[in-house]
PDB file of C-alpha atoms in Angstrom:
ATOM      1  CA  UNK A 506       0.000   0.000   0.000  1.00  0.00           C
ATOM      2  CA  UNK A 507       1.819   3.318  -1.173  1.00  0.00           C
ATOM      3  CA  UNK A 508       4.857   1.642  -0.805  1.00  0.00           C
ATOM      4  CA  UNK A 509       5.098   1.602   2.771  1.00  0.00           C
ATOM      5  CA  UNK A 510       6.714  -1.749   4.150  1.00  0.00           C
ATOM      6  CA  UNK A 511       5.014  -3.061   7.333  1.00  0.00           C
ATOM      7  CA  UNK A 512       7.795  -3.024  10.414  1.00  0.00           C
ATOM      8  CA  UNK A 513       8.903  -6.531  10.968  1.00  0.00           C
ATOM      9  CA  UNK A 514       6.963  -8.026  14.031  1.00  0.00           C
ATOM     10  CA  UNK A 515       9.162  -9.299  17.197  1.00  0.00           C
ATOM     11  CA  UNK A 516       9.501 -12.787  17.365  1.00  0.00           C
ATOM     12  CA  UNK A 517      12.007 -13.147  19.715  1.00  0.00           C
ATOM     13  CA  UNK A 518      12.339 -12.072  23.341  1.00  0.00           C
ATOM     14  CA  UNK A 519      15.576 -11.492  25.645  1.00  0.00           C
ATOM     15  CA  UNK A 520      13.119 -11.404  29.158  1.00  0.00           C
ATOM     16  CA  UNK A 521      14.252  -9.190  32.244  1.00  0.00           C
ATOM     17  CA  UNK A 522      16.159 -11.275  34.548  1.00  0.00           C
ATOM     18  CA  UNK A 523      17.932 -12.996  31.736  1.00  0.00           C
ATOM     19  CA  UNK A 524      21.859 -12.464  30.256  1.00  0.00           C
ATOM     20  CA  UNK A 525      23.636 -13.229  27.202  1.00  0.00           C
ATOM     21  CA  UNK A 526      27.191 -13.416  26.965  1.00  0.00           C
ATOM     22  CA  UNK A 527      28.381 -13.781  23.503  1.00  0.00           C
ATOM     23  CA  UNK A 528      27.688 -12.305  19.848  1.00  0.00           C
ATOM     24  CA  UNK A 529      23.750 -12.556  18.868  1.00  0.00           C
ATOM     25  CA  UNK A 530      22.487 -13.105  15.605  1.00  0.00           C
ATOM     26  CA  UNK A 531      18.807 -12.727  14.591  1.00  0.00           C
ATOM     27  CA  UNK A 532      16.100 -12.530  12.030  1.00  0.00           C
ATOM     28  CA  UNK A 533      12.947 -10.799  11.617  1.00  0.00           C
ATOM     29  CA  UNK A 534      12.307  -9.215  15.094  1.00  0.00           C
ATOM     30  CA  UNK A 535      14.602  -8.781  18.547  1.00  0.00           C
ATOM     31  CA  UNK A 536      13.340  -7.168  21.769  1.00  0.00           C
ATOM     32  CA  UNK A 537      15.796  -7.373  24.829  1.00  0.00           C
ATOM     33  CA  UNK A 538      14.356  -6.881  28.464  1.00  0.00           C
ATOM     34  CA  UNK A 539      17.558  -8.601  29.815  1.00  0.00           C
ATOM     35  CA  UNK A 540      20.994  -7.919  29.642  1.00  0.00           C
ATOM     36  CA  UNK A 541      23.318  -8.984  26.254  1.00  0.00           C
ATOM     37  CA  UNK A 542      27.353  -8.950  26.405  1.00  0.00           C
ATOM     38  CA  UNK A 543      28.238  -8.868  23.078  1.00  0.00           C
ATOM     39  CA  UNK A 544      27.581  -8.269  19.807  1.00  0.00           C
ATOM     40  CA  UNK A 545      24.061  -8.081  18.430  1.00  0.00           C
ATOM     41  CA  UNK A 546      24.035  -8.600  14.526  1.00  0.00           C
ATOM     42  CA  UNK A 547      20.360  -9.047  12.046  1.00  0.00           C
ATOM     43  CA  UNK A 548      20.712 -11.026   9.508  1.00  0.00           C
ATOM     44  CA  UNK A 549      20.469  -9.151   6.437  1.00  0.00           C
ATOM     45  CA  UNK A 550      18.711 -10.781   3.789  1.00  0.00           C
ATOM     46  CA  UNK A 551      15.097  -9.777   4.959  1.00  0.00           C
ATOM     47  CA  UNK A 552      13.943  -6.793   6.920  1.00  0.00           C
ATOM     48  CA  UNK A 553      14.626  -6.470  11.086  1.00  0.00           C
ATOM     49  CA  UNK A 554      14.182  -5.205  14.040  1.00  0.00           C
ATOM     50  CA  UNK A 555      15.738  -4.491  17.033  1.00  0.00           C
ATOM     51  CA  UNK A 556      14.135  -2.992  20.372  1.00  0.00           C
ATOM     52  CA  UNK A 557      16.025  -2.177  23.386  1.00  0.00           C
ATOM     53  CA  UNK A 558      12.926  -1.802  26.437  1.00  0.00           C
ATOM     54  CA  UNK A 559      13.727   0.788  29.069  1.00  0.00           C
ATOM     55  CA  UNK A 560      15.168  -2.246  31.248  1.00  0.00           C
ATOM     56  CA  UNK A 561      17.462  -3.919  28.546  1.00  0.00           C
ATOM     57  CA  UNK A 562      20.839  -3.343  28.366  1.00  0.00           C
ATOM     58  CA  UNK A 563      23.562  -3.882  25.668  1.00  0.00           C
ATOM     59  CA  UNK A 564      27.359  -3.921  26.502  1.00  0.00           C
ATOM     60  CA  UNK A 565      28.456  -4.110  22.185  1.00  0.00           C
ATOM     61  CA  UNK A 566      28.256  -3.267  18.976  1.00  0.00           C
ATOM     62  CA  UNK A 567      24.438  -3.534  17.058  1.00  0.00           C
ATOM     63  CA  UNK A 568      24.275  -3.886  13.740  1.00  0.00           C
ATOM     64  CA  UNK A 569      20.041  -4.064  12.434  1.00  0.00           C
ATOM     65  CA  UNK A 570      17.728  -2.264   9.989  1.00  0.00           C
ATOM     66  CA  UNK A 571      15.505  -0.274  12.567  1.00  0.00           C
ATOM     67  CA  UNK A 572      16.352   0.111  16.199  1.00  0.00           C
ATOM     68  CA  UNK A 573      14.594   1.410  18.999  1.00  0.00           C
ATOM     69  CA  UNK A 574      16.020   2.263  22.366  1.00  0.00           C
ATOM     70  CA  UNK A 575      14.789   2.863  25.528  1.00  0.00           C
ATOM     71  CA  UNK A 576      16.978   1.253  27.616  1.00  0.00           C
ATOM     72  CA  UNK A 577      21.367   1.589  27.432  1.00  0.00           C
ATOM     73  CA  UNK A 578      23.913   0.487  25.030  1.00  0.00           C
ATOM     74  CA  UNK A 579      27.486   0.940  25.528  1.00  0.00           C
ATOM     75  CA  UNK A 580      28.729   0.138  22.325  1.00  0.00           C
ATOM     76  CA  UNK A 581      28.411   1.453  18.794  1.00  0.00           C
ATOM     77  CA  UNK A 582      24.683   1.045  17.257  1.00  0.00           C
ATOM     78  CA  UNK A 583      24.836   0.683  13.313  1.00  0.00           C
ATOM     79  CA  UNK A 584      21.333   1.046  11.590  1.00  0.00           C
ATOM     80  CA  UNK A 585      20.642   0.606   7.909  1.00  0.00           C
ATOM     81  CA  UNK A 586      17.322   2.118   8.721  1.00  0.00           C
ATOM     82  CA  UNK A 587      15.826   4.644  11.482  1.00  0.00           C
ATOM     83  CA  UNK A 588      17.380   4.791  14.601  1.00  0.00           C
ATOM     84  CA  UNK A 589      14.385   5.393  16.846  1.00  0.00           C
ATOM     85  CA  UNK A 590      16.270   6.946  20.625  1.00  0.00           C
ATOM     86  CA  UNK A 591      13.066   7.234  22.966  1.00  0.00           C
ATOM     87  CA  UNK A 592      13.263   9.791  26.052  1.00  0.00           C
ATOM     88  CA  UNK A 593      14.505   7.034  28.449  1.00  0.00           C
ATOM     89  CA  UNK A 594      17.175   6.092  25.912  1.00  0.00           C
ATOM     90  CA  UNK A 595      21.262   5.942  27.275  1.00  0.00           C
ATOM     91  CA  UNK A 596      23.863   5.365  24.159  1.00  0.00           C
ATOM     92  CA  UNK A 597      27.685   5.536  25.126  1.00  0.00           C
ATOM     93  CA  UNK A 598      28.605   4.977  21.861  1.00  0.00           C
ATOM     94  CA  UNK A 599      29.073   6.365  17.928  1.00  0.00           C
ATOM     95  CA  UNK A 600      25.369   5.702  16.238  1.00  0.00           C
ATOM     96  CA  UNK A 601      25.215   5.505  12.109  1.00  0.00           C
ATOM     97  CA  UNK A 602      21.692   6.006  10.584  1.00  0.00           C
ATOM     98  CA  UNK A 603      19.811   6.468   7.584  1.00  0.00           C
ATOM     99  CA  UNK A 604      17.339   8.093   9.727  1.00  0.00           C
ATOM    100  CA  UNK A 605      17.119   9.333  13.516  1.00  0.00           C
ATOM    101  CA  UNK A 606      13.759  10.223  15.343  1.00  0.00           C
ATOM    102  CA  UNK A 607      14.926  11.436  19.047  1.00  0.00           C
ATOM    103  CA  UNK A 608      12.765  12.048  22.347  1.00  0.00           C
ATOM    104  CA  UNK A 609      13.674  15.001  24.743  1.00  0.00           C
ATOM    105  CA  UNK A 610      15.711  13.125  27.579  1.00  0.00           C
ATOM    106  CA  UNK A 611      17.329  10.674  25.410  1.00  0.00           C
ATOM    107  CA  UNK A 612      21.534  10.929  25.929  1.00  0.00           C
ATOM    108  CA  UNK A 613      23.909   9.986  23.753  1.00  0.00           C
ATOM    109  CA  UNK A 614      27.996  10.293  24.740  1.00  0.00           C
ATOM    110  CA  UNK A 615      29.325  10.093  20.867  1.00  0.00           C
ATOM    111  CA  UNK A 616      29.182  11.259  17.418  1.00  0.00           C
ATOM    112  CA  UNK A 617      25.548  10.938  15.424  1.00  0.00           C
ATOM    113  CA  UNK A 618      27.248   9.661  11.980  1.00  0.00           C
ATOM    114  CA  UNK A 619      24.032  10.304   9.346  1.00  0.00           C
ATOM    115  CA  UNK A 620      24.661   7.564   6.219  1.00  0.00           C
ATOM    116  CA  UNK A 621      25.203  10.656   3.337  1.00  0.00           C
ATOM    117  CA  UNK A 622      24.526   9.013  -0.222  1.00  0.00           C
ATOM    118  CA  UNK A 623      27.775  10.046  -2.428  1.00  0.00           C
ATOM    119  CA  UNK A 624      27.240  11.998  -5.140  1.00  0.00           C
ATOM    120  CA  UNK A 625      27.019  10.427  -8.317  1.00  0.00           C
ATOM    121  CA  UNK A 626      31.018   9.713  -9.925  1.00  0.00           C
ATOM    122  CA  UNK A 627      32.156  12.756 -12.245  1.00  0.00           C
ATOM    123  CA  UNK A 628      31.385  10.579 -15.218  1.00  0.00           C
ATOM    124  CA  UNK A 629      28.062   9.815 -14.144  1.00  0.00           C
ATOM    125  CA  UNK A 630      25.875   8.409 -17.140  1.00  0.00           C
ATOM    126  CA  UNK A 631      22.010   8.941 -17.910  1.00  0.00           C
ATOM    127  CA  UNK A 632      19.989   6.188 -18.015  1.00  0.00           C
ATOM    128  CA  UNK A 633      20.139   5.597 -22.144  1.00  0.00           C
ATOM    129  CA  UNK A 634      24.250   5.727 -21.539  1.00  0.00           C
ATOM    130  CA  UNK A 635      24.890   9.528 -22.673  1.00  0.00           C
ATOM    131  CA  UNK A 636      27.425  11.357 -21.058  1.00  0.00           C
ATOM    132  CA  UNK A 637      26.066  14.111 -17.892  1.00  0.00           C
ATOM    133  CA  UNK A 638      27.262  17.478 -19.049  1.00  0.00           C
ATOM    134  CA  UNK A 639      27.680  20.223 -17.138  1.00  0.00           C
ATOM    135  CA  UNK A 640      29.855  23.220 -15.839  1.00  0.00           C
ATOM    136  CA  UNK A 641      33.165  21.777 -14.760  1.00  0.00           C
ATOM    137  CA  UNK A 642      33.966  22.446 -11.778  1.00  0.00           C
ATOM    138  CA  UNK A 643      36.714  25.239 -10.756  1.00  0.00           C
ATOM    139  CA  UNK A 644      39.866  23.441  -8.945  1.00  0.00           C
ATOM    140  CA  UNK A 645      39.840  23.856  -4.923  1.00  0.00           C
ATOM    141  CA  UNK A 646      41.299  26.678  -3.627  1.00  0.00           C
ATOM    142  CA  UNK A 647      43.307  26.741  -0.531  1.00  0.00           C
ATOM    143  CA  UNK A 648      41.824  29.061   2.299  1.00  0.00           C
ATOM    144  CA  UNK A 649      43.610  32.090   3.470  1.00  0.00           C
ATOM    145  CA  UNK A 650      43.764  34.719   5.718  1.00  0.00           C
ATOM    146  CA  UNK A 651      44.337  37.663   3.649  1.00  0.00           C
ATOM    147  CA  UNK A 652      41.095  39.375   3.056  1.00  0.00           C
ATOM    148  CA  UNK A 653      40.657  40.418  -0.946  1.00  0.00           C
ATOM    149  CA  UNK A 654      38.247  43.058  -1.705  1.00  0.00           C
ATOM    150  CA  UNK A 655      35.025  42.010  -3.583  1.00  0.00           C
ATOM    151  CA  UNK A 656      34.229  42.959  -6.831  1.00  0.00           C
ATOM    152  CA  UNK A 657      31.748  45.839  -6.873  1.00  0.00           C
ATOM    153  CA  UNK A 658      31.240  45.263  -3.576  1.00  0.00           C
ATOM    154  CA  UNK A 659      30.133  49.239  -1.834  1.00  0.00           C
ATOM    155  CA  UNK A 660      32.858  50.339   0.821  1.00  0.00           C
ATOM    156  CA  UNK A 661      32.148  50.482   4.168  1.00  0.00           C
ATOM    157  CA  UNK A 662      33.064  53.804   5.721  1.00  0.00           C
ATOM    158  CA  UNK A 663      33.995  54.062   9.216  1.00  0.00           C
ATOM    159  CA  UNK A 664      34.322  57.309  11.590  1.00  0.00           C
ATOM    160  CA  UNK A 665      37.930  57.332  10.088  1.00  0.00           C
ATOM    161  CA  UNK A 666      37.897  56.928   7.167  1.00  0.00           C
ATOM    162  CA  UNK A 667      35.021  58.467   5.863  1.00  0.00           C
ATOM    163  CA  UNK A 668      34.867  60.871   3.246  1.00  0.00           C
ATOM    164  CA  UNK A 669      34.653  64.542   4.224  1.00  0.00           C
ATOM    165  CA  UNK A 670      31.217  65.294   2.264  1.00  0.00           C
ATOM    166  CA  UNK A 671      29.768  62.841   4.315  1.00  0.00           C
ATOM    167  CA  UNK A 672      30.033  64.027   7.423  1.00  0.00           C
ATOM    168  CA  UNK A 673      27.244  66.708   8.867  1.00  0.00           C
ATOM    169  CA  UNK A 674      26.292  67.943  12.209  1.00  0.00           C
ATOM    170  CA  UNK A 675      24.312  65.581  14.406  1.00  0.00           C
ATOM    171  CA  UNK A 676      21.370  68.157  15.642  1.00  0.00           C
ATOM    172  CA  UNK A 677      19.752  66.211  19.358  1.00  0.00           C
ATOM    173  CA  UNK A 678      16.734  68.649  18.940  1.00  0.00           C
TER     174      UNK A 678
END
């Protein structure tokens, strides 16, 4: 329906009270209420989940489509997807994402890397295989201190250095 994908459902469940030590590897849906020590990786070849409740915790790296997080994750968090960070949310860690919805209150200690698509190669082709044209562009220019004056750009005058026939008598009354 209008090309929107349905979320995958969770399927599987990490319960409070429970700890994993050890990379994880899942498909389809992943919500952890528990505690995981190590890695947590989706398989790729269909779409995933991951949820992180308010009481889950995550000491590793997290690699998924879509992942929502409420509870903490020390580690780096990797999402193909939308990273979803709700207000209870506690990342000490670098997070990479397509796309990033986050709640007032949710912390994060490291860098919010957004997934830039390039631009297309210099010899980019159209879709029939002719040659892009376009205005080449001019060589980089190394930045400098020295301040060049613009072209046609009006002068600014200051109290000293203005120009005699602009100055008049200020009148307060």
């Amino acid at each position: 329906m209008l090309g929107i994908k349905k979320p995958p459902s969770v399927k599987s469940i990490v319960g409070s009270g429970m700890r994993i030590e050890g990379p994880v590897t899942f498909q389809d849906g992943l919500q952890i209420e528990g505690v995981v020590a190590g890695d947590i990786t989706a398989q790729s070849d269909q779409p995933n989940l991951l949820v992180i409740a308010e009481a889950g915790a995550v000491h590793g790296a997290i690699r998924a489509d879509r992942v929502v997080i409420a509870g903490k994750v020390a580690g780096s968090v990797y999402a193909s997807g939308l990273v979803e960070l709700l207000a209870t949310a506690n990342v000490q860690g670098d997070i990479e994402y397509k796309r990033l919805e986050m709640q007032q209150g949710a912390l994060v200690e490291g860098r919010l890397q957004p997934m830039l698509t390039p631009p297309p190669p210099a010899d980019a082709r159209h879709a029939n295989g002719a040659v892009k044209s376009g205005p080449a562009l001019a060589a980089p220019v190394e930045p400098s201190l020295e301040s060049a004056p613009l072209p046609d750009a009006p002068q600014i005058h200051t109290p000293g250095n203005a120009p005699e026939k602009e100055k008049r008598p200020i009148r307060l009354f």
